[in-house]
Every structure is written in C-alpha cells, then in structure tokens.
Amino acid sequence: MTELNYNAPKEVKELRIINTIELEDFAQEIVPHGGFNYMAGGSGDEFTLRRNVECFNFKGILPRMAADVEFPDTSTKIFEHELKVPFIMAPIAAHGLAHESKEAGTARGIREFGGSLMSISAYSGASFEEISEGLGDTPRWFQIYMSKDDELNKNILDEAKADGASAIILTADATVSGNRHRDDRNEFVYPFGMPIVSRYLTGTGANMSLNNIYGQSKQKINLDDIRFIKEHSELPVFIKGVQTPEDALAAMGAGADGIWVSNHGGRQLDGAPGSFEVLEEIAVAVAGRVPIVFDSGIRRGEHIFKALASGADIVAIGRPVLFSLALGGWKGVKSVFEYFETDLKRVMQLAGTQTIEDVKNARLKDLK
C-alpha cells in the first residue's frame, strides 16, 4: 500500500506522568496537525467529548476510614482471562497517526506492562501479524466493523480468531462518521493503509477519508448481527456503543455475552450524555448477568474507581494511551499503564477498599 508523507513521532522513551490530561498538550507539540486533531477531536461542538470527562465530577467517592488497607489488590477476571488490573486498551483506529510503530508499538507496551488486554480495531494501521508480534501471549479482543457482505465478514472473523482473538466487539454506534468539524477543516485523510480491512473492503489504502471508509461498511446494524457473529466465530460477543438500559436488555436477549457502555469517546453523536452518566442505570438493568465494559472519558485512577463502583467490570482506556504512544512509543504505553495502576491503587487505599470487589461495593455520593 502506498503511504502518504506523514512524519509520525519516532522516539521511544519512558514517560514521567503527573497526570494524563497534560499528555494531550505535549502530544500536540509533536504530532502532525491533522493526525493530532483526528485523535483528540470529537463530533459537532464537542459537547459530548467534554462531558465525558466532566461528568465524573458529579459523583464523589465516600471513603471508609480505618479499613485495614495497605496493599490494594487490583486483580480481576474477565471471561477466562486473569488480569492484574481492571483496565484494558480500548479499540482505536490508526495508531500510526501517533507513532511510527503503529499498533505494534501499543501492543508491545501492553505486553511489557503485563496483566492487561488489547482490543484491536479493524481500522488498525498495522496487520494482525505485526500486532501479534508485539503482543506475544497477551490476550486480545477484536473489534469488527461489519462489511455489507457476510461472506467477507466470515473471512475477517476467521482471521481474527486464528490470530488469537478471544472475543469479538461489535461496534454498533458508528455506522456513519460523526460530524467531525476538525477533520473537515483539515480535509483529513488517512495517510497510510489499513491492512486488516483491506482484506475484505476495497480501496482502503492511503488517502481515504472517513466517509470513504464508513461508506463501505454495513450501515444497518441490528440484533441479528450479534447472532451471526456468535454463530460463526463461536466466541463471546460484546456490543459496543450501548447507552440505554433498553438496548442492553435487547442485546442480551439476542445473545450478547457482554455490554460495552460507550459513546465512542464523543466522536459520533454530539449532544449525547457523558458515558459515565448512563452507566449506573444500564448496570442495574444488566444485574450482573453479563460483564460490562465501560469507556469514554477515563483520565485518572479515580475515574476507573467510579466506573467500577457504578457497575462496570472492566474499564477501557483510549486517548491517554495514544498520546503516550506519541510521546514515548511502546515505553510510553507501558508508562501510562503503570500510571493508571499506581493511581488506582492510591485511590483504593484512600477510599478503604482492598479489592476490586470492594471497589464495586463502594458508595458514591451524587454531587449535582
């Protein structure tokens, strides 16, 4: 595939992270303008993008004192995977915009950290083989954007399973591109190809716009797609983009093995509430029958804590990982995972919670 002239950062170094908010500012200094705004931007007026982070301030953690906590245990389990932390890499397209190592760099950083999991986007800039080399034995899930041709969908599911994917993520909130003003102003196109989707969609090389790519994907997702993926892949299926209890229940009725609460990081429907604002009511409806993964807006350990206390089983992190990849390559990715682990342990100790189960039972206070 022909690649456009795109000067992605190349440096590999450990990062000293004080907080992840400032990573965005640092990354903006070194990532090409169009690529940075694609990663950092949202849709429309970016209300939902901002709300995703801000809404965590509407709930407060009620700490328990003298709780005999010295060394908090962050380990947890999702399906067959024993993890040392309750957070994973969210599926995000085109890591090559952040760093020349692309998803292979992200994968190695997660492997070197150890005890987490990577969600691989179908819109990756690296191939299954390249990502696999970085991951080694690290668990991975695969996020599919459905083709309009089910035979091609079967092919990509077969390839993902052969690559070691242990679950499939059906993204249901991105059948068309959000109204992304930053990308429109910059006339953004992907500067490199997407090897995974190029296997089953045509014309997905360099110089493709968002509308070009979304236009080739299935734009009429329904509950039958859950059944189709389960039947063909014989793997657990998450439905990603759930924002209402009704949709969670409908997905479970169609056989979904997990619910992924997300608004696509504020990149799709602007004007939607923050993802955290809808989590608790969805968790009440799900009632522990299937696991819940949560994403959108995670920037601190306290955000992870609050999401778990509101019903999530696993938290997925996106932009902070990409910005860390830009700043330090695989070592930057390892650094940001270490930051979140340390920050979560600090919050757990201060809140008087020894285990992740204790966190899930912690009390939050409405601050509105």
Short mmCIF file of C-alpha atoms in Angstrom, two decimals:
data_model
loop_
_atom_site.label_atom_id
_atom_site.label_comp_id
_atom_site.label_asym_id
_atom_site.label_seq_id
_atom_site.Cartn_x
_atom_site.Cartn_y
_atom_site.Cartn_z
CA MET A 1 0.00 0.00 0.00
CA THR A 2 1.24 3.46 -0.83
CA GLU A 3 1.65 5.72 2.21
CA LEU A 4 1.44 9.49 2.13
CA ASN A 5 4.24 11.63 3.55
CA TYR A 6 3.31 11.66 7.23
CA ASN A 7 6.00 12.39 9.78
CA ALA A 8 4.83 10.49 12.86
CA PRO A 9 6.90 10.70 16.06
CA LYS A 10 9.60 8.07 16.38
CA GLU A 11 11.13 8.46 19.84
CA VAL A 12 10.95 5.56 22.31
CA LYS A 13 11.34 6.55 25.96
CA GLU A 14 9.81 6.14 29.40
CA LEU A 15 7.48 8.92 30.50
CA ARG A 16 7.19 10.65 33.84
CA ILE A 17 3.45 11.17 34.01
CA ILE A 18 2.00 13.57 36.56
CA ASN A 19 -1.49 13.38 35.11
CA THR A 20 -2.83 12.24 31.78
CA ILE A 21 -4.67 15.49 30.98
CA GLU A 22 -1.41 17.23 30.09
CA LEU A 23 -0.35 14.39 27.77
CA GLU A 24 -2.70 15.80 25.15
CA ASP A 25 -0.91 19.18 25.20
CA PHE A 26 2.51 17.55 24.97
CA ALA A 27 1.40 15.30 22.09
CA GLN A 28 0.03 18.28 20.18
CA GLU A 29 3.55 19.71 20.04
CA ILE A 30 4.98 16.73 18.14
CA VAL A 31 2.15 15.02 16.23
CA PRO A 32 1.29 16.40 12.77
CA HIS A 33 -1.69 18.76 12.92
CA GLY A 34 -4.22 16.64 11.03
CA GLY A 35 -3.32 13.46 12.85
CA PHE A 36 -3.45 15.10 16.27
CA ASN A 37 -6.88 16.60 15.66
CA TYR A 38 -8.21 13.29 14.39
CA MET A 39 -7.12 11.64 17.65
CA ALA A 40 -8.10 14.44 20.03
CA GLY A 41 -11.27 15.69 18.37
CA GLY A 42 -14.91 14.85 18.78
CA SER A 43 -18.03 15.48 16.74
CA GLY A 44 -20.08 18.64 16.36
CA ASP A 45 -19.46 21.24 19.06
CA GLU A 46 -17.64 18.55 21.10
CA PHE A 47 -20.16 18.83 23.93
CA THR A 48 -20.17 15.08 24.49
CA LEU A 49 -16.38 14.89 24.21
CA ARG A 50 -16.04 17.38 27.08
CA ARG A 51 -18.95 15.95 29.04
CA ASN A 52 -17.33 12.50 29.10
CA VAL A 53 -14.58 13.81 31.37
CA GLU A 54 -16.53 16.48 33.25
CA CYS A 55 -19.38 14.22 34.35
CA PHE A 56 -17.08 12.24 36.65
CA ASN A 57 -17.12 15.35 38.85
CA PHE A 58 -20.83 14.86 39.52
CA LYS A 59 -20.18 11.83 41.73
CA GLY A 60 -17.99 11.77 44.83
CA ILE A 61 -16.27 8.80 46.47
CA LEU A 62 -17.30 8.18 50.09
CA PRO A 63 -14.11 6.83 51.72
CA ARG A 64 -14.14 4.31 54.55
CA MET A 65 -11.69 5.00 57.37
CA ALA A 66 -9.55 2.58 59.39
CA ALA A 67 -10.32 -0.12 56.83
CA ASP A 68 -7.03 -2.01 57.30
CA VAL A 69 -5.86 -1.47 53.70
CA GLU A 70 -2.13 -1.31 53.00
CA PHE A 71 -1.54 -3.07 49.69
CA PRO A 72 -4.65 -2.86 47.48
CA ASP A 73 -5.19 -5.77 45.09
CA THR A 74 -6.22 -4.60 41.60
CA SER A 75 -6.51 -8.07 40.07
CA THR A 76 -9.71 -9.18 38.39
CA LYS A 77 -11.06 -11.66 35.84
CA ILE A 78 -13.00 -11.28 32.60
CA PHE A 79 -14.12 -14.48 30.92
CA GLU A 80 -11.08 -16.79 31.06
CA HIS A 81 -8.53 -14.00 31.49
CA GLU A 82 -6.91 -13.32 34.86
CA LEU A 83 -5.81 -9.67 34.77
CA LYS A 84 -3.64 -7.77 37.24
CA VAL A 85 -5.62 -4.57 36.63
CA PRO A 86 -9.29 -3.86 35.78
CA PHE A 87 -8.46 -1.71 32.76
CA ILE A 88 -7.59 -2.54 29.16
CA MET A 89 -6.80 -0.86 25.85
CA ALA A 90 -9.91 0.39 24.04
CA PRO A 91 -10.18 -0.31 20.30
CA ILE A 92 -8.95 2.79 18.44
CA ALA A 93 -8.15 3.20 14.75
CA ALA A 94 -4.89 4.28 13.17
CA HIS A 95 -2.28 4.29 15.94
CA GLY A 96 0.23 5.20 13.23
CA LEU A 97 -1.03 8.77 13.48
CA ALA A 98 0.57 8.86 16.93
CA HIS A 99 3.82 6.95 16.33
CA GLU A 100 5.63 5.23 13.51
CA SER A 101 5.42 1.87 15.32
CA LYS A 102 1.61 1.94 14.93
CA GLU A 103 -0.41 -0.70 16.79
CA ALA A 104 2.66 -2.91 17.10
CA GLY A 105 4.13 -0.32 19.46
CA THR A 106 0.97 -0.18 21.53
CA ALA A 107 0.88 -3.95 21.64
CA ARG A 108 4.45 -4.22 22.89
CA GLY A 109 3.82 -1.62 25.59
CA ILE A 110 0.83 -3.58 26.87
CA ARG A 111 2.83 -6.82 26.75
CA GLU A 112 5.72 -5.29 28.67
CA PHE A 113 3.31 -3.96 31.30
CA GLY A 114 1.76 -7.42 31.62
CA GLY A 115 -1.60 -8.45 33.01
CA SER A 116 -3.92 -6.43 30.77
CA LEU A 117 -5.56 -6.89 27.38
CA MET A 118 -5.63 -5.16 23.99
CA SER A 119 -8.70 -4.52 21.89
CA ILE A 120 -7.67 -4.45 18.22
CA SER A 121 -9.57 -2.20 15.84
CA ALA A 122 -10.46 -3.38 12.36
CA TYR A 123 -9.23 0.05 11.26
CA SER A 124 -5.70 -0.59 12.52
CA GLY A 125 -2.76 0.70 10.53
CA ALA A 126 -0.84 -2.50 11.28
CA SER A 127 -1.60 -6.07 10.25
CA PHE A 128 -2.71 -8.89 12.52
CA GLU A 129 0.77 -10.36 12.19
CA GLU A 130 2.53 -7.14 13.20
CA ILE A 131 0.24 -6.60 16.18
CA SER A 132 0.62 -10.24 17.22
CA GLU A 133 4.39 -9.94 17.21
CA GLY A 134 4.10 -7.04 19.65
CA LEU A 135 1.54 -8.74 21.88
CA GLY A 136 3.17 -12.13 22.23
CA ASP A 137 0.90 -14.13 24.56
CA THR A 138 -1.05 -11.09 25.74
CA PRO A 139 -4.83 -11.60 25.39
CA ARG A 140 -6.59 -9.70 22.65
CA TRP A 141 -10.15 -8.95 21.54
CA PHE A 142 -11.12 -7.89 18.04
CA GLN A 143 -13.46 -5.00 17.17
CA ILE A 144 -15.28 -5.56 13.89
CA TYR A 145 -16.87 -3.02 11.62
CA MET A 146 -19.27 -5.13 9.61
CA SER A 147 -18.96 -5.42 5.85
CA LYS A 148 -22.12 -5.39 3.76
CA ASP A 149 -21.12 -8.88 2.57
CA ASP A 150 -21.50 -11.62 5.19
CA GLU A 151 -19.05 -13.91 3.41
CA LEU A 152 -16.40 -11.25 3.85
CA ASN A 153 -17.44 -10.86 7.49
CA LYS A 154 -16.90 -14.58 7.94
CA ASN A 155 -13.41 -14.26 6.46
CA ILE A 156 -12.35 -11.49 8.81
CA LEU A 157 -13.81 -13.28 11.83
CA ASP A 158 -11.86 -16.39 10.86
CA GLU A 159 -8.66 -14.35 10.59
CA ALA A 160 -9.25 -12.66 13.95
CA LYS A 161 -9.88 -15.99 15.64
CA ALA A 162 -6.82 -17.55 14.02
CA ASP A 163 -4.80 -14.60 15.32
CA GLY A 164 -5.89 -15.44 18.87
CA ALA A 165 -8.84 -13.13 19.47
CA SER A 166 -10.82 -14.47 22.43
CA ALA A 167 -13.86 -12.18 21.99
CA ILE A 168 -15.44 -10.07 19.27
CA ILE A 169 -16.59 -6.49 19.77
CA LEU A 170 -19.45 -5.39 17.51
CA THR A 171 -19.39 -1.60 17.21
CA ALA A 172 -22.99 -0.51 16.81
CA ASP A 173 -22.66 3.27 17.19
CA ALA A 174 -20.54 4.06 14.13
CA THR A 175 -22.45 3.10 11.02
CA VAL A 176 -21.63 6.55 9.62
CA SER A 177 -18.97 9.04 10.66
CA GLY A 178 -19.82 11.64 13.26
CA ASN A 179 -19.87 15.28 12.15
CA ARG A 180 -16.20 15.89 12.88
CA HIS A 181 -15.52 19.56 12.24
CA ARG A 182 -11.79 19.35 12.93
CA ASP A 183 -11.31 16.66 10.30
CA ASP A 184 -13.44 18.56 7.79
CA ARG A 185 -11.45 21.76 8.28
CA ASN A 186 -8.18 19.87 7.89
CA GLU A 187 -9.50 17.84 4.93
CA PHE A 188 -8.18 14.87 6.85
CA VAL A 189 -7.42 11.60 5.08
CA TYR A 190 -5.69 8.55 6.46
CA PRO A 191 -2.02 8.80 5.46
CA PHE A 192 -1.47 5.04 5.38
CA GLY A 193 -3.36 1.87 4.58
CA MET A 194 -5.40 -0.35 6.88
CA PRO A 195 -4.23 -3.91 6.28
CA ILE A 196 -6.98 -5.69 8.20
CA VAL A 197 -9.95 -4.12 6.44
CA SER A 198 -8.17 -4.07 3.10
CA ARG A 199 -8.55 -7.84 3.17
CA TYR A 200 -12.30 -7.55 2.86
CA LEU A 201 -13.10 -4.00 1.72
CA THR A 202 -11.79 -2.38 -1.43
CA GLY A 203 -9.91 0.88 -1.72
CA THR A 204 -8.84 1.18 1.91
CA GLY A 205 -5.31 2.34 1.22
CA ALA A 206 -3.77 5.70 1.92
CA ASN A 207 -5.62 8.90 1.04
CA MET A 208 -9.01 7.58 2.23
CA SER A 209 -11.45 9.89 4.01
CA LEU A 210 -13.69 8.87 6.90
CA ASN A 211 -16.73 8.96 4.66
CA ASN A 212 -14.99 6.71 2.11
CA ILE A 213 -14.31 4.09 4.75
CA TYR A 214 -17.59 4.24 6.64
CA GLY A 215 -19.44 4.19 3.33
CA GLN A 216 -18.07 0.71 2.62
CA SER A 217 -19.14 -0.68 5.99
CA LYS A 218 -22.55 -2.02 6.87
CA GLN A 219 -24.79 0.90 7.79
CA LYS A 220 -27.78 -1.05 9.05
CA ILE A 221 -26.65 -2.86 12.20
CA ASN A 222 -29.31 -4.88 14.02
CA LEU A 223 -29.57 -7.60 16.65
CA ASP A 224 -29.26 -10.34 14.03
CA ASP A 225 -25.63 -9.29 13.62
CA ILE A 226 -24.95 -10.40 17.20
CA ARG A 227 -26.39 -13.81 16.41
CA PHE A 228 -24.42 -14.01 13.17
CA ILE A 229 -21.09 -13.21 14.85
CA LYS A 230 -21.72 -15.65 17.71
CA GLU A 231 -22.73 -18.47 15.41
CA HIS A 232 -19.81 -18.08 13.05
CA SER A 233 -16.99 -17.16 15.43
CA GLU A 234 -18.07 -19.29 18.40
CA LEU A 235 -16.57 -16.55 20.57
CA PRO A 236 -18.13 -14.26 23.18
CA VAL A 237 -19.59 -11.11 21.62
CA PHE A 238 -19.72 -7.62 23.12
CA ILE A 239 -21.99 -4.98 21.65
CA LYS A 240 -20.25 -1.62 21.89
CA GLY A 241 -21.96 1.73 21.98
CA VAL A 242 -24.77 0.89 24.40
CA GLN A 243 -26.20 3.97 26.13
CA THR A 244 -29.64 2.85 27.33
CA PRO A 245 -30.92 0.01 29.55
CA GLU A 246 -33.39 -0.96 26.82
CA ASP A 247 -30.62 -1.57 24.30
CA ALA A 248 -28.60 -3.53 26.84
CA LEU A 249 -31.54 -5.83 27.53
CA ALA A 250 -32.32 -6.24 23.84
CA ALA A 251 -28.70 -7.13 23.09
CA MET A 252 -28.65 -9.69 25.89
CA GLY A 253 -31.86 -11.16 24.51
CA ALA A 254 -30.12 -11.57 21.15
CA GLY A 255 -27.26 -13.44 22.82
CA ALA A 256 -24.70 -10.75 23.59
CA ASP A 257 -22.15 -12.06 26.10
CA GLY A 258 -21.14 -8.58 27.24
CA ILE A 259 -22.34 -4.98 27.17
CA TRP A 260 -19.91 -2.19 26.26
CA VAL A 261 -21.13 1.16 27.56
CA SER A 262 -19.63 3.85 25.34
CA ASN A 263 -20.39 6.87 23.20
CA HIS A 264 -17.31 6.35 21.04
CA GLY A 265 -15.31 8.90 23.02
CA GLY A 266 -17.65 11.71 21.94
CA ARG A 267 -16.79 11.14 18.29
CA GLN A 268 -20.20 10.11 16.97
CA LEU A 269 -23.48 11.64 18.22
CA ASP A 270 -22.77 15.03 19.76
CA GLY A 271 -25.33 16.05 22.35
CA ALA A 272 -25.44 12.61 23.96
CA PRO A 273 -24.82 12.49 27.71
CA GLY A 274 -21.44 11.59 29.10
CA SER A 275 -20.86 7.85 29.03
CA PHE A 276 -20.46 7.72 32.83
CA GLU A 277 -23.87 9.38 33.26
CA VAL A 278 -25.68 6.38 31.74
CA LEU A 279 -23.55 3.60 33.23
CA GLU A 280 -25.33 3.03 36.53
CA GLU A 281 -28.83 2.60 35.11
CA ILE A 282 -27.52 0.18 32.49
CA ALA A 283 -25.72 -1.81 35.18
CA VAL A 284 -28.92 -2.01 37.22
CA ALA A 285 -30.75 -3.43 34.20
CA VAL A 286 -27.99 -5.92 33.37
CA ALA A 287 -27.91 -7.03 37.02
CA GLY A 288 -24.64 -8.93 36.73
CA ARG A 289 -25.88 -11.37 34.12
CA VAL A 290 -23.12 -10.46 31.66
CA PRO A 291 -19.94 -8.38 32.12
CA ILE A 292 -19.97 -4.65 31.42
CA VAL A 293 -17.03 -2.85 29.81
CA PHE A 294 -17.02 0.94 30.08
CA ASP A 295 -15.14 3.59 28.11
CA SER A 296 -15.12 7.32 27.26
CA GLY A 297 -13.53 9.97 29.46
CA ILE A 298 -11.13 7.95 31.62
CA ARG A 299 -8.21 10.16 32.65
CA ARG A 300 -7.44 9.26 36.28
CA GLY A 301 -7.48 6.39 38.74
CA GLU A 302 -10.49 7.93 40.44
CA HIS A 303 -12.38 7.70 37.14
CA ILE A 304 -11.65 3.98 36.97
CA PHE A 305 -12.75 3.63 40.59
CA LYS A 306 -16.03 5.49 39.99
CA ALA A 307 -16.81 3.47 36.87
CA LEU A 308 -16.28 0.19 38.73
CA ALA A 309 -18.36 1.44 41.67
CA SER A 310 -21.14 2.31 39.21
CA GLY A 311 -21.37 -1.16 37.71
CA ALA A 312 -18.54 -1.65 35.21
CA ASP A 313 -16.48 -4.83 35.39
CA ILE A 314 -13.69 -3.60 33.12
CA VAL A 315 -12.69 -0.09 32.05
CA ALA A 316 -11.21 0.58 28.60
CA ILE A 317 -8.80 3.48 28.05
CA GLY A 318 -8.27 5.25 24.74
CA ARG A 319 -6.77 8.70 24.14
CA PRO A 320 -4.29 8.71 27.06
CA VAL A 321 -2.72 5.58 25.59
CA LEU A 322 -2.46 7.11 22.11
CA PHE A 323 -0.90 10.31 23.45
CA SER A 324 1.58 8.27 25.47
CA LEU A 325 2.41 6.23 22.37
CA ALA A 326 3.13 9.50 20.54
CA LEU A 327 5.39 10.76 23.32
CA GLY A 328 7.32 7.59 24.04
CA GLY A 329 6.46 4.71 21.72
CA TRP A 330 6.00 1.36 23.43
CA LYS A 331 7.77 2.60 26.54
CA GLY A 332 5.29 5.46 26.73
CA VAL A 333 2.40 2.99 26.57
CA LYS A 334 3.94 0.95 29.37
CA SER A 335 4.40 4.15 31.38
CA VAL A 336 0.75 5.20 31.11
CA PHE A 337 -0.48 1.74 32.12
CA GLU A 338 1.83 1.93 35.14
CA TYR A 339 0.48 5.40 35.92
CA PHE A 340 -3.12 4.17 35.95
CA GLU A 341 -2.19 1.15 38.08
CA THR A 342 -0.40 3.32 40.65
CA ASP A 343 -3.12 5.96 40.67
CA LEU A 344 -5.89 3.39 41.07
CA LYS A 345 -4.07 1.74 43.98
CA ARG A 346 -3.70 5.14 45.65
CA VAL A 347 -7.41 5.86 45.29
CA MET A 348 -8.32 2.37 46.54
CA GLN A 349 -6.19 2.80 49.65
CA LEU A 350 -7.53 6.27 50.40
CA ALA A 351 -11.09 5.00 49.91
CA GLY A 352 -10.53 2.00 52.19
CA THR A 353 -11.03 -0.67 49.52
CA GLN A 354 -8.78 -3.72 49.47
CA THR A 355 -10.02 -5.50 46.35
CA ILE A 356 -11.83 -4.73 43.10
CA GLU A 357 -14.90 -6.37 44.61
CA ASP A 358 -14.68 -3.83 47.45
CA VAL A 359 -14.48 -1.06 44.85
CA LYS A 360 -17.62 -2.36 43.16
CA ASN A 361 -19.40 -2.16 46.50
CA ALA A 362 -18.09 1.31 47.34
CA ARG A 363 -20.55 4.14 47.83
CA LEU A 364 -20.65 7.21 45.61
CA LYS A 365 -22.46 10.41 46.51
CA ASP A 366 -24.42 12.47 44.00
CA LEU A 367 -22.82 15.92 43.86
CA LYS A 368 -25.22 17.56 41.41
#
